[in-house]
Each structure stands twice: as structure tokens, then as C-alpha cells.
């Protein structure tokens, strides 16, 4: 059986993985789903990657073996940056960048405590922090609809300006107005085919955050905060060369991220892509059974 750590996307909570997590647990797998907005403060790339690295180590110790790290969209970018900054796989283990506050300041439970794992099994960062010198105990890395990083300085600046504008809109107009606009983006058009109940659950998940939380996540964990695509691809090549499977899942109806998958596999031939039928950007929401079949088959 495999141990999975699932990282959610922007404006989501741990609940967004409920259906997939239930399916995996029914098959006997161990599943952990950190709630990024609740457990990482502030939600900035340095802090969240440090916490993600520690979650992987803590869960691996608890379960007695390496972990399959799975990230959707923003969660996939965080998984990639965790590899780049804390992976420890040859040249891709560069360690944290910038100055981190004390671990208790950046990754804490809802009650403010810091421990390896809470009583209900939810992973939290432990006070002994992580060393980038030791490779992360990864059984696999699975990316779902995740950007690989800016391809140029100009693209990074464009992404920074876009995310700053979105953060401004959130603070000025509030969460409801922003989500009305967000849900109408072409990227999410395929979600209109979901049942009324499913769309209501997604909407409730998106509305569970404050405007300030969402704005700060855009500023702190947006694509402009990622390593350059060439650095990300080098890190993934190191991971694959170390014998850790790297998989990229994209919906067959999601042209933008299907192209990312193809670019990854063309550049790093050891990696593999899976294109989920009848799905757009969020494959685990739109086609959960097909997603789980692909996940268990590849990781």
C-alpha cells in the first residue's frame, strides 16, 4: 500500500480531496491532507515549502516508508518548489531561500501548537525543522494541472502583475464578487457539467476563506514565486534519476496544462504523463474515479 500526501489548490481546503481520499483509503492506502490556509502562517512560498517538506518527513516516519506527494494546481507548484528548495536530490537540493521565521511562527495547528502529527492524524510541522541535505523520502511525485515556473523574466513580471491585480480585486471587492468572476474563467468551463450539489460544494469551499487570506496566497504562492521552468525541470530530472517516479496528470480538455505535461515529458524523458478523459483543469474533481485509477496505477 502507498502513503499519499495531497496538497490542494488555490481557494480550496482539505475538503476538496474528500472523495479521492475516501476512495484511496477504501483501497487500504494511508492518506494525509494538510489544510494549507489553516496550517501555514503566512501562506508564503518559503514558509509553505518548509512545512511541506516537514509534513513529508513526519508522515514517512509515522507510516514507516516513503510518501507519494500529490499536488493540484497551487498545491502542485508548492510540491515542485519543495523539491527545488528542500528536495536534497543532488543539484536540486538547494535549501531554503530567504529568511524563515521560527517554525512555530510559520506552520502551526489551529490551536497554535506545534507537533509532528495531531491527534486526528493531520500532519503539522515539527519543531526540529528539516535539513535540505537529506533527500526527502518520496515514493513518487504527482503533479496535477501545475505550472512549471516562469519561462523568462518577462513572464515572471507579467505573472507578478497579474497576481497583484487579483489580490487588489479580492481586497477591494470581497470574496463573493471575486469568485463569481473566477468561476467564469475558461479554465473552469468544464466544471459547469458537474451536478448542482458538486458545484455547491466547490463554491462553499472557495467561500471558506477571507479576502486577505486569498490575496496573500496569490502574492506569496503565485506562479511568479516559483523557480524558473528550466530550474524546475532540472530538479525533476534529478528526482527521476534518483529512481523516484514523476508523473504529470492533466485533463484531456485542459489544453494549457496538457501542453505543460507534454513539455515536461519531452524535456525529461524519465517522467510520464496521464491525460484524464472527459476532464478539464481539476481532474480529481471532475473525474475522481478515473483520477484514482491513474494515481494508483502510476504512484
PDB file of C-alpha atoms in Angstrom:
ATOM      1  CA  UNK A   1       0.000   0.000   0.000  1.00  0.00           C
ATOM      2  CA  UNK A   2       1.061   3.598  -0.645  1.00  0.00           C
ATOM      3  CA  UNK A   3       1.057   6.626   1.639  1.00  0.00           C
ATOM      4  CA  UNK A   4      -0.234   9.780  -0.039  1.00  0.00           C
ATOM      5  CA  UNK A   5       0.108  13.434   0.969  1.00  0.00           C
ATOM      6  CA  UNK A   6      -2.338  15.548  -1.067  1.00  0.00           C
ATOM      7  CA  UNK A   7      -1.870  19.325  -1.479  1.00  0.00           C
ATOM      8  CA  UNK A   8      -4.897  21.376  -2.518  1.00  0.00           C
ATOM      9  CA  UNK A   9      -5.203  24.278  -4.931  1.00  0.00           C
ATOM     10  CA  UNK A  10      -5.885  27.990  -4.613  1.00  0.00           C
ATOM     11  CA  UNK A  11      -9.091  28.915  -2.752  1.00  0.00           C
ATOM     12  CA  UNK A  12      -9.613  25.311  -1.665  1.00  0.00           C
ATOM     13  CA  UNK A  13      -9.412  23.475   1.658  1.00  0.00           C
ATOM     14  CA  UNK A  14      -8.502  19.927   2.619  1.00  0.00           C
ATOM     15  CA  UNK A  15     -12.158  19.033   1.943  1.00  0.00           C
ATOM     16  CA  UNK A  16     -11.549  19.385  -1.792  1.00  0.00           C
ATOM     17  CA  UNK A  17      -9.791  15.989  -1.669  1.00  0.00           C
ATOM     18  CA  UNK A  18     -12.531  14.203   0.327  1.00  0.00           C
ATOM     19  CA  UNK A  19     -13.859  11.983  -2.464  1.00  0.00           C
ATOM     20  CA  UNK A  20     -10.422  10.952  -3.695  1.00  0.00           C
ATOM     21  CA  UNK A  21      -9.140  10.406  -0.152  1.00  0.00           C
ATOM     22  CA  UNK A  22     -12.126   8.176   0.661  1.00  0.00           C
ATOM     23  CA  UNK A  23     -11.515   6.062  -2.442  1.00  0.00           C
ATOM     24  CA  UNK A  24      -7.819   5.668  -1.644  1.00  0.00           C
ATOM     25  CA  UNK A  25      -8.484   4.762   1.992  1.00  0.00           C
ATOM     26  CA  UNK A  26     -11.076   2.200   0.887  1.00  0.00           C
ATOM     27  CA  UNK A  27      -8.270   0.504  -1.044  1.00  0.00           C
ATOM     28  CA  UNK A  28      -6.092   0.407   2.069  1.00  0.00           C
ATOM     29  CA  UNK A  29      -3.835   3.380   1.360  1.00  0.00           C
ATOM     30  CA  UNK A  30      -2.865   5.924   4.010  1.00  0.00           C
ATOM     31  CA  UNK A  31      -3.878   9.482   3.086  1.00  0.00           C
ATOM     32  CA  UNK A  32      -2.930  12.818   4.652  1.00  0.00           C
ATOM     33  CA  UNK A  33      -4.354  16.144   3.503  1.00  0.00           C
ATOM     34  CA  UNK A  34      -2.807  19.263   5.080  1.00  0.00           C
ATOM     35  CA  UNK A  35      -5.069  22.307   5.052  1.00  0.00           C
ATOM     36  CA  UNK A  36      -2.652  24.946   3.794  1.00  0.00           C
ATOM     37  CA  UNK A  37      -4.682  28.017   4.719  1.00  0.00           C
ATOM     38  CA  UNK A  38      -5.320  26.749   8.239  1.00  0.00           C
ATOM     39  CA  UNK A  39      -1.903  25.338   8.999  1.00  0.00           C
ATOM     40  CA  UNK A  40       0.670  27.613   7.367  1.00  0.00           C
ATOM     41  CA  UNK A  41       1.025  31.208   8.501  1.00  0.00           C
ATOM     42  CA  UNK A  42       1.820  33.205   6.475  1.00  0.00           C
ATOM     43  CA  UNK A  43       0.978  31.372   3.265  1.00  0.00           C
ATOM     44  CA  UNK A  44       4.200  32.401   1.540  1.00  0.00           C
ATOM     45  CA  UNK A  45       6.354  30.146  -0.614  1.00  0.00           C
ATOM     46  CA  UNK A  46       9.322  29.854   1.766  1.00  0.00           C
ATOM     47  CA  UNK A  47       7.092  29.005   4.705  1.00  0.00           C
ATOM     48  CA  UNK A  48       4.772  26.619   2.932  1.00  0.00           C
ATOM     49  CA  UNK A  49       7.614  24.682   1.284  1.00  0.00           C
ATOM     50  CA  UNK A  50       9.402  24.295   4.615  1.00  0.00           C
ATOM     51  CA  UNK A  51       6.186  22.956   6.085  1.00  0.00           C
ATOM     52  CA  UNK A  52       5.518  20.648   3.136  1.00  0.00           C
ATOM     53  CA  UNK A  53       8.993  19.153   3.473  1.00  0.00           C
ATOM     54  CA  UNK A  54       8.405  18.549   7.152  1.00  0.00           C
ATOM     55  CA  UNK A  55       4.964  17.055   6.535  1.00  0.00           C
ATOM     56  CA  UNK A  56       6.530  14.538   4.134  1.00  0.00           C
ATOM     57  CA  UNK A  57       9.207  13.610   6.670  1.00  0.00           C
ATOM     58  CA  UNK A  58       6.778  13.369   9.578  1.00  0.00           C
ATOM     59  CA  UNK A  59       4.298  11.226   7.653  1.00  0.00           C
ATOM     60  CA  UNK A  60       7.092   8.981   6.354  1.00  0.00           C
ATOM     61  CA  UNK A  61       8.272   8.403   9.938  1.00  0.00           C
ATOM     62  CA  UNK A  62       4.752   7.677  11.108  1.00  0.00           C
ATOM     63  CA  UNK A  63       3.950   5.287   8.259  1.00  0.00           C
ATOM     64  CA  UNK A  64       7.400   3.693   8.094  1.00  0.00           C
ATOM     65  CA  UNK A  65       8.165   4.390   4.454  1.00  0.00           C
ATOM     66  CA  UNK A  66       8.394   6.990   1.686  1.00  0.00           C
ATOM     67  CA  UNK A  67       5.467   9.162   0.640  1.00  0.00           C
ATOM     68  CA  UNK A  68       3.778   9.869  -2.679  1.00  0.00           C
ATOM     69  CA  UNK A  69       3.411  13.659  -2.800  1.00  0.00           C
ATOM     70  CA  UNK A  70       0.473  14.786  -4.958  1.00  0.00           C
ATOM     71  CA  UNK A  71      -0.280  18.433  -5.713  1.00  0.00           C
ATOM     72  CA  UNK A  72      -3.113  20.053  -7.656  1.00  0.00           C
ATOM     73  CA  UNK A  73      -2.577  23.482  -9.275  1.00  0.00           C
ATOM     74  CA  UNK A  74      -1.189  25.730  -6.493  1.00  0.00           C
ATOM     75  CA  UNK A  75      -0.547  22.578  -4.475  1.00  0.00           C
ATOM     76  CA  UNK A  76       1.438  21.191  -7.402  1.00  0.00           C
ATOM     77  CA  UNK A  77       3.525  24.352  -7.570  1.00  0.00           C
ATOM     78  CA  UNK A  78       4.191  24.032  -3.844  1.00  0.00           C
ATOM     79  CA  UNK A  79       5.223  20.397  -4.336  1.00  0.00           C
ATOM     80  CA  UNK A  80       7.621  21.465  -7.093  1.00  0.00           C
ATOM     81  CA  UNK A  81       9.107  24.286  -5.044  1.00  0.00           C
ATOM     82  CA  UNK A  82       9.505  21.950  -2.066  1.00  0.00           C
ATOM     83  CA  UNK A  83      11.537  19.689  -4.323  1.00  0.00           C
ATOM     84  CA  UNK A  84      13.648  22.578  -5.627  1.00  0.00           C
ATOM     85  CA  UNK A  85      14.290  24.140  -2.212  1.00  0.00           C
ATOM     86  CA  UNK A  86      14.306  21.161   0.161  1.00  0.00           C
ATOM     87  CA  UNK A  87      14.486  18.046  -2.015  1.00  0.00           C
ATOM     88  CA  UNK A  88      18.085  17.121  -1.315  1.00  0.00           C
ATOM     89  CA  UNK A  89      18.403  15.269  -4.648  1.00  0.00           C
ATOM     90  CA  UNK A  90      21.760  16.394  -5.970  1.00  0.00           C
ATOM     91  CA  UNK A  91      21.759  19.857  -7.538  1.00  0.00           C
ATOM     92  CA  UNK A  92      18.048  20.295  -6.833  1.00  0.00           C
ATOM     93  CA  UNK A  93      18.535  20.353  -3.073  1.00  0.00           C
ATOM     94  CA  UNK A  94      19.472  23.988  -2.765  1.00  0.00           C
ATOM     95  CA  UNK A  95      17.873  24.589   0.620  1.00  0.00           C
ATOM     96  CA  UNK A  96      15.545  27.383   1.619  1.00  0.00           C
ATOM     97  CA  UNK A  97      15.858  30.846   0.128  1.00  0.00           C
ATOM     98  CA  UNK A  98      15.331  33.992   2.126  1.00  0.00           C
ATOM     99  CA  UNK A  99      14.907  34.178   5.879  1.00  0.00           C
ATOM    100  CA  UNK A 100      12.372  31.988   7.634  1.00  0.00           C
ATOM    101  CA  UNK A 101      10.835  32.873  10.959  1.00  0.00           C
ATOM    102  CA  UNK A 102      10.835  30.299  13.714  1.00  0.00           C
ATOM    103  CA  UNK A 103       8.973  27.188  12.654  1.00  0.00           C
ATOM    104  CA  UNK A 104       6.226  27.821  15.198  1.00  0.00           C
ATOM    105  CA  UNK A 105       5.547  31.161  13.503  1.00  0.00           C
ATOM    106  CA  UNK A 106       5.089  29.775  10.003  1.00  0.00           C
ATOM    107  CA  UNK A 107       3.405  26.394  10.450  1.00  0.00           C
ATOM    108  CA  UNK A 108       1.030  25.758  13.287  1.00  0.00           C
ATOM    109  CA  UNK A 109      -2.118  23.907  14.174  1.00  0.00           C
ATOM    110  CA  UNK A 110      -5.421  25.656  14.578  1.00  0.00           C
ATOM    111  CA  UNK A 111      -4.779  25.870  18.321  1.00  0.00           C
ATOM    112  CA  UNK A 112      -1.318  27.376  17.822  1.00  0.00           C
ATOM    113  CA  UNK A 113       0.501  24.242  18.950  1.00  0.00           C
ATOM    114  CA  UNK A 114       3.372  22.679  17.053  1.00  0.00           C
ATOM    115  CA  UNK A 115       3.772  18.926  16.879  1.00  0.00           C
ATOM    116  CA  UNK A 116       4.625  16.151  14.470  1.00  0.00           C
ATOM    117  CA  UNK A 117       1.074  14.936  13.971  1.00  0.00           C
ATOM    118  CA  UNK A 118      -2.124  15.991  15.641  1.00  0.00           C
ATOM    119  CA  UNK A 119      -4.358  13.552  17.461  1.00  0.00           C
ATOM    120  CA  UNK A 120      -6.579  13.155  14.393  1.00  0.00           C
ATOM    121  CA  UNK A 121      -3.611  12.383  12.140  1.00  0.00           C
ATOM    122  CA  UNK A 122      -3.412  15.731  10.378  1.00  0.00           C
ATOM    123  CA  UNK A 123       0.256  16.483   9.660  1.00  0.00           C
ATOM    124  CA  UNK A 124       1.848  19.531  11.230  1.00  0.00           C
ATOM    125  CA  UNK A 125       5.413  20.697  11.101  1.00  0.00           C
ATOM    126  CA  UNK A 126       7.601  19.542  13.976  1.00  0.00           C
ATOM    127  CA  UNK A 127       9.872  21.854  15.907  1.00  0.00           C
ATOM    128  CA  UNK A 128      13.094  20.148  14.782  1.00  0.00           C
ATOM    129  CA  UNK A 129      12.573  21.536  11.239  1.00  0.00           C
ATOM    130  CA  UNK A 130      14.123  19.936   8.132  1.00  0.00           C
ATOM    131  CA  UNK A 131      17.568  19.666   6.624  1.00  0.00           C
ATOM    132  CA  UNK A 132      17.851  20.116   2.868  1.00  0.00           C
ATOM    133  CA  UNK A 133      20.949  17.903   2.918  1.00  0.00           C
ATOM    134  CA  UNK A 134      18.915  14.698   3.332  1.00  0.00           C
ATOM    135  CA  UNK A 135      16.731  13.704   0.369  1.00  0.00           C
ATOM    136  CA  UNK A 136      13.016  13.831   1.019  1.00  0.00           C
ATOM    137  CA  UNK A 137      11.532  10.340   1.499  1.00  0.00           C
ATOM    138  CA  UNK A 138       9.482  10.369  -1.696  1.00  0.00           C
ATOM    139  CA  UNK A 139       7.920   7.296  -3.262  1.00  0.00           C
ATOM    140  CA  UNK A 140       6.579   9.414  -6.144  1.00  0.00           C
ATOM    141  CA  UNK A 141       5.791  12.978  -7.158  1.00  0.00           C
ATOM    142  CA  UNK A 142       2.476  13.537  -8.930  1.00  0.00           C
ATOM    143  CA  UNK A 143       1.558  16.925 -10.403  1.00  0.00           C
ATOM    144  CA  UNK A 144      -1.998  17.729 -11.477  1.00  0.00           C
ATOM    145  CA  UNK A 145      -2.501  20.815 -13.634  1.00  0.00           C
ATOM    146  CA  UNK A 146       0.527  22.544 -12.102  1.00  0.00           C
ATOM    147  CA  UNK A 147       2.602  25.303 -13.677  1.00  0.00           C
ATOM    148  CA  UNK A 148       6.295  24.509 -14.096  1.00  0.00           C
ATOM    149  CA  UNK A 149       7.530  28.037 -13.425  1.00  0.00           C
ATOM    150  CA  UNK A 150       8.116  31.202 -15.484  1.00  0.00           C
ATOM    151  CA  UNK A 151       9.977  30.635 -18.733  1.00  0.00           C
ATOM    152  CA  UNK A 152      11.507  34.123 -18.801  1.00  0.00           C
ATOM    153  CA  UNK A 153      11.998  37.230 -16.669  1.00  0.00           C
ATOM    154  CA  UNK A 154       9.305  38.962 -18.709  1.00  0.00           C
ATOM    155  CA  UNK A 155       6.827  36.174 -17.998  1.00  0.00           C
ATOM    156  CA  UNK A 156       7.655  36.328 -14.273  1.00  0.00           C
ATOM    157  CA  UNK A 157       6.931  40.056 -14.225  1.00  0.00           C
ATOM    158  CA  UNK A 158       3.651  39.555 -16.100  1.00  0.00           C
ATOM    159  CA  UNK A 159       2.575  36.897 -13.605  1.00  0.00           C
ATOM    160  CA  UNK A 160       3.553  39.119 -10.673  1.00  0.00           C
ATOM    161  CA  UNK A 161       1.471  41.998 -12.035  1.00  0.00           C
ATOM    162  CA  UNK A 162      -1.499  39.716 -12.718  1.00  0.00           C
ATOM    163  CA  UNK A 163      -1.432  38.220  -9.220  1.00  0.00           C
ATOM    164  CA  UNK A 164      -1.073  41.660  -7.655  1.00  0.00           C
ATOM    165  CA  UNK A 165      -4.145  42.819  -9.605  1.00  0.00           C
ATOM    166  CA  UNK A 166      -6.129  39.774  -8.461  1.00  0.00           C
ATOM    167  CA  UNK A 167      -5.076  40.380  -4.850  1.00  0.00           C
ATOM    168  CA  UNK A 168      -6.225  44.004  -5.177  1.00  0.00           C
ATOM    169  CA  UNK A 169      -9.589  42.869  -6.562  1.00  0.00           C
ATOM    170  CA  UNK A 170     -10.058  40.499  -3.629  1.00  0.00           C
ATOM    171  CA  UNK A 171      -9.311  43.172  -1.046  1.00  0.00           C
ATOM    172  CA  UNK A 172     -11.457  45.791  -2.757  1.00  0.00           C
ATOM    173  CA  UNK A 173     -14.416  43.726  -3.931  1.00  0.00           C
ATOM    174  CA  UNK A 174     -14.517  40.835  -1.490  1.00  0.00           C
ATOM    175  CA  UNK A 175     -14.531  37.068  -1.890  1.00  0.00           C
ATOM    176  CA  UNK A 176     -18.018  36.625  -3.358  1.00  0.00           C
ATOM    177  CA  UNK A 177     -17.513  39.016  -6.264  1.00  0.00           C
ATOM    178  CA  UNK A 178     -14.058  37.610  -6.959  1.00  0.00           C
ATOM    179  CA  UNK A 179     -15.355  34.023  -7.000  1.00  0.00           C
ATOM    180  CA  UNK A 180     -18.209  34.974  -9.325  1.00  0.00           C
ATOM    181  CA  UNK A 181     -15.527  36.137 -11.752  1.00  0.00           C
ATOM    182  CA  UNK A 182     -13.102  33.262 -11.005  1.00  0.00           C
ATOM    183  CA  UNK A 183     -15.654  30.527 -11.637  1.00  0.00           C
ATOM    184  CA  UNK A 184     -16.468  32.048 -15.044  1.00  0.00           C
ATOM    185  CA  UNK A 185     -12.869  31.741 -16.296  1.00  0.00           C
ATOM    186  CA  UNK A 186     -12.487  29.492 -19.367  1.00  0.00           C
ATOM    187  CA  UNK A 187     -10.114  27.307 -17.316  1.00  0.00           C
ATOM    188  CA  UNK A 188     -13.090  26.119 -15.251  1.00  0.00           C
ATOM    189  CA  UNK A 189     -15.695  25.926 -18.025  1.00  0.00           C
ATOM    190  CA  UNK A 190     -15.862  22.125 -17.851  1.00  0.00           C
ATOM    191  CA  UNK A 191     -16.976  22.321 -14.209  1.00  0.00           C
ATOM    192  CA  UNK A 192     -20.350  23.603 -15.383  1.00  0.00           C
ATOM    193  CA  UNK A 193     -21.118  19.973 -16.275  1.00  0.00           C
ATOM    194  CA  UNK A 194     -20.869  18.949 -12.609  1.00  0.00           C
ATOM    195  CA  UNK A 195     -24.010  18.306 -10.620  1.00  0.00           C
ATOM    196  CA  UNK A 196     -25.631  21.161  -8.732  1.00  0.00           C
ATOM    197  CA  UNK A 197     -24.566  19.527  -5.466  1.00  0.00           C
ATOM    198  CA  UNK A 198     -20.929  19.221  -6.560  1.00  0.00           C
ATOM    199  CA  UNK A 199     -20.801  22.839  -7.725  1.00  0.00           C
ATOM    200  CA  UNK A 200     -22.326  23.946  -4.435  1.00  0.00           C
ATOM    201  CA  UNK A 201     -19.614  22.093  -2.503  1.00  0.00           C
ATOM    202  CA  UNK A 202     -16.906  23.710  -4.616  1.00  0.00           C
ATOM    203  CA  UNK A 203     -18.448  27.142  -4.103  1.00  0.00           C
ATOM    204  CA  UNK A 204     -18.664  26.618  -0.339  1.00  0.00           C
ATOM    205  CA  UNK A 205     -15.017  25.572  -0.288  1.00  0.00           C
ATOM    206  CA  UNK A 206     -13.982  28.692  -2.189  1.00  0.00           C
ATOM    207  CA  UNK A 207     -16.041  30.908   0.092  1.00  0.00           C
ATOM    208  CA  UNK A 208     -14.463  29.442   3.246  1.00  0.00           C
ATOM    209  CA  UNK A 209     -11.571  31.923   3.190  1.00  0.00           C
ATOM    210  CA  UNK A 210     -11.216  35.619   3.876  1.00  0.00           C
ATOM    211  CA  UNK A 211     -10.251  38.036   1.125  1.00  0.00           C
ATOM    212  CA  UNK A 212      -6.972  38.722   2.909  1.00  0.00           C
ATOM    213  CA  UNK A 213      -6.060  35.014   3.099  1.00  0.00           C
ATOM    214  CA  UNK A 214      -6.673  34.546  -0.602  1.00  0.00           C
ATOM    215  CA  UNK A 215      -4.897  37.765  -1.549  1.00  0.00           C
ATOM    216  CA  UNK A 216      -1.816  36.784   0.439  1.00  0.00           C
ATOM    217  CA  UNK A 217      -1.762  33.318  -1.126  1.00  0.00           C
ATOM    218  CA  UNK A 218      -1.757  34.900  -4.591  1.00  0.00           C
ATOM    219  CA  UNK A 219       1.067  37.231  -3.588  1.00  0.00           C
ATOM    220  CA  UNK A 220       3.058  34.600  -1.706  1.00  0.00           C
ATOM    221  CA  UNK A 221       2.466  31.392  -3.676  1.00  0.00           C
ATOM    222  CA  UNK A 222       1.640  32.625  -7.161  1.00  0.00           C
ATOM    223  CA  UNK A 223       3.495  31.346 -10.198  1.00  0.00           C
ATOM    224  CA  UNK A 224       5.798  34.364 -10.064  1.00  0.00           C
ATOM    225  CA  UNK A 225       7.235  32.933  -6.820  1.00  0.00           C
ATOM    226  CA  UNK A 226       8.353  29.696  -8.490  1.00  0.00           C
ATOM    227  CA  UNK A 227      11.812  28.854  -9.703  1.00  0.00           C
ATOM    228  CA  UNK A 228      12.275  29.300 -13.438  1.00  0.00           C
ATOM    229  CA  UNK A 229      10.928  26.461 -15.557  1.00  0.00           C
ATOM    230  CA  UNK A 230      14.448  25.383 -16.531  1.00  0.00           C
ATOM    231  CA  UNK A 231      15.389  25.043 -12.830  1.00  0.00           C
ATOM    232  CA  UNK A 232      12.198  23.116 -12.100  1.00  0.00           C
ATOM    233  CA  UNK A 233      12.842  20.728 -14.973  1.00  0.00           C
ATOM    234  CA  UNK A 234      16.418  20.193 -13.756  1.00  0.00           C
ATOM    235  CA  UNK A 235      15.114  19.352 -10.281  1.00  0.00           C
ATOM    236  CA  UNK A 236      12.612  16.894 -11.741  1.00  0.00           C
ATOM    237  CA  UNK A 237      15.381  15.290 -13.789  1.00  0.00           C
ATOM    238  CA  UNK A 238      17.415  14.826 -10.591  1.00  0.00           C
ATOM    239  CA  UNK A 239      14.437  13.235  -8.874  1.00  0.00           C
ATOM    240  CA  UNK A 240      13.758  10.890 -11.770  1.00  0.00           C
ATOM    241  CA  UNK A 241      17.433   9.938 -11.998  1.00  0.00           C
ATOM    242  CA  UNK A 242      17.298   9.049  -8.302  1.00  0.00           C
ATOM    243  CA  UNK A 243      14.653   6.469  -9.167  1.00  0.00           C
ATOM    244  CA  UNK A 244      11.588   8.365  -7.898  1.00  0.00           C
ATOM    245  CA  UNK A 245       8.656   8.222 -10.355  1.00  0.00           C
ATOM    246  CA  UNK A 246       7.492  11.626 -11.601  1.00  0.00           C
ATOM    247  CA  UNK A 247       4.003  11.838 -13.102  1.00  0.00           C
ATOM    248  CA  UNK A 248       2.003  14.729 -14.553  1.00  0.00           C
ATOM    249  CA  UNK A 249      -1.791  14.433 -14.754  1.00  0.00           C
ATOM    250  CA  UNK A 250      -3.791  16.762 -16.987  1.00  0.00           C
ATOM    251  CA  UNK A 251      -7.363  16.747 -18.196  1.00  0.00           C
ATOM    252  CA  UNK A 252      -7.657  15.974 -21.877  1.00  0.00           C
ATOM    253  CA  UNK A 253      -9.848  19.093 -22.168  1.00  0.00           C
ATOM    254  CA  UNK A 254      -7.293  21.350 -20.459  1.00  0.00           C
ATOM    255  CA  UNK A 255      -5.123  22.475 -23.361  1.00  0.00           C
ATOM    256  CA  UNK A 256      -2.872  24.773 -21.318  1.00  0.00           C
ATOM    257  CA  UNK A 257      -1.766  22.168 -18.788  1.00  0.00           C
ATOM    258  CA  UNK A 258      -1.794  19.280 -21.236  1.00  0.00           C
ATOM    259  CA  UNK A 259       0.905  21.298 -23.021  1.00  0.00           C
ATOM    260  CA  UNK A 260       2.840  21.544 -19.718  1.00  0.00           C
ATOM    261  CA  UNK A 261       2.664  17.772 -19.404  1.00  0.00           C
ATOM    262  CA  UNK A 262       3.969  17.309 -22.930  1.00  0.00           C
ATOM    263  CA  UNK A 263       6.765  19.817 -22.383  1.00  0.00           C
ATOM    264  CA  UNK A 264       7.832  18.019 -19.210  1.00  0.00           C
ATOM    265  CA  UNK A 265       7.940  14.566 -20.765  1.00  0.00           C
ATOM    266  CA  UNK A 266       9.746  15.864 -23.859  1.00  0.00           C
ATOM    267  CA  UNK A 267      12.433  17.506 -21.720  1.00  0.00           C
ATOM    268  CA  UNK A 268      12.739  14.850 -19.007  1.00  0.00           C
ATOM    269  CA  UNK A 269      12.045  11.528 -20.763  1.00  0.00           C
ATOM    270  CA  UNK A 270      12.020   9.557 -17.478  1.00  0.00           C
ATOM    271  CA  UNK A 271       8.784  11.301 -16.493  1.00  0.00           C
ATOM    272  CA  UNK A 272       5.337  10.214 -17.657  1.00  0.00           C
ATOM    273  CA  UNK A 273       2.051  11.994 -18.332  1.00  0.00           C
ATOM    274  CA  UNK A 274      -1.514  10.790 -17.946  1.00  0.00           C
ATOM    275  CA  UNK A 275      -4.370  12.586 -19.678  1.00  0.00           C
ATOM    276  CA  UNK A 276      -7.625  12.090 -17.793  1.00  0.00           C
ATOM    277  CA  UNK A 277     -10.578  11.584 -20.178  1.00  0.00           C
ATOM    278  CA  UNK A 278     -13.566  13.953 -20.081  1.00  0.00           C
ATOM    279  CA  UNK A 279     -11.874  16.292 -17.622  1.00  0.00           C
ATOM    280  CA  UNK A 280     -10.686  19.875 -17.625  1.00  0.00           C
ATOM    281  CA  UNK A 281      -8.311  21.555 -15.195  1.00  0.00           C
ATOM    282  CA  UNK A 282      -9.399  19.864 -11.946  1.00  0.00           C
ATOM    283  CA  UNK A 283      -9.325  16.207 -12.913  1.00  0.00           C
ATOM    284  CA  UNK A 284      -9.774  14.832  -9.394  1.00  0.00           C
ATOM    285  CA  UNK A 285     -12.980  16.850  -9.008  1.00  0.00           C
ATOM    286  CA  UNK A 286     -14.445  16.205 -12.444  1.00  0.00           C
ATOM    287  CA  UNK A 287     -13.432  12.559 -12.819  1.00  0.00           C
ATOM    288  CA  UNK A 288     -12.465  11.269  -9.355  1.00  0.00           C
ATOM    289  CA  UNK A 289     -12.619   7.556 -10.181  1.00  0.00           C
ATOM    290  CA  UNK A 290     -10.510   7.944 -13.303  1.00  0.00           C
ATOM    291  CA  UNK A 291      -8.095  10.117 -11.335  1.00  0.00           C
ATOM    292  CA  UNK A 292      -7.731   7.482  -8.612  1.00  0.00           C
ATOM    293  CA  UNK A 293      -7.265   4.737 -11.185  1.00  0.00           C
ATOM    294  CA  UNK A 294      -4.470   6.718 -12.824  1.00  0.00           C
ATOM    295  CA  UNK A 295      -2.927   7.645  -9.463  1.00  0.00           C
ATOM    296  CA  UNK A 296      -2.852   4.093  -8.098  1.00  0.00           C
ATOM    297  CA  UNK A 297      -1.630   2.810 -11.462  1.00  0.00           C
ATOM    298  CA  UNK A 298       1.271   5.283 -11.602  1.00  0.00           C
ATOM    299  CA  UNK A 299       2.157   6.082  -7.988  1.00  0.00           C
TER     300      UNK A 299
END
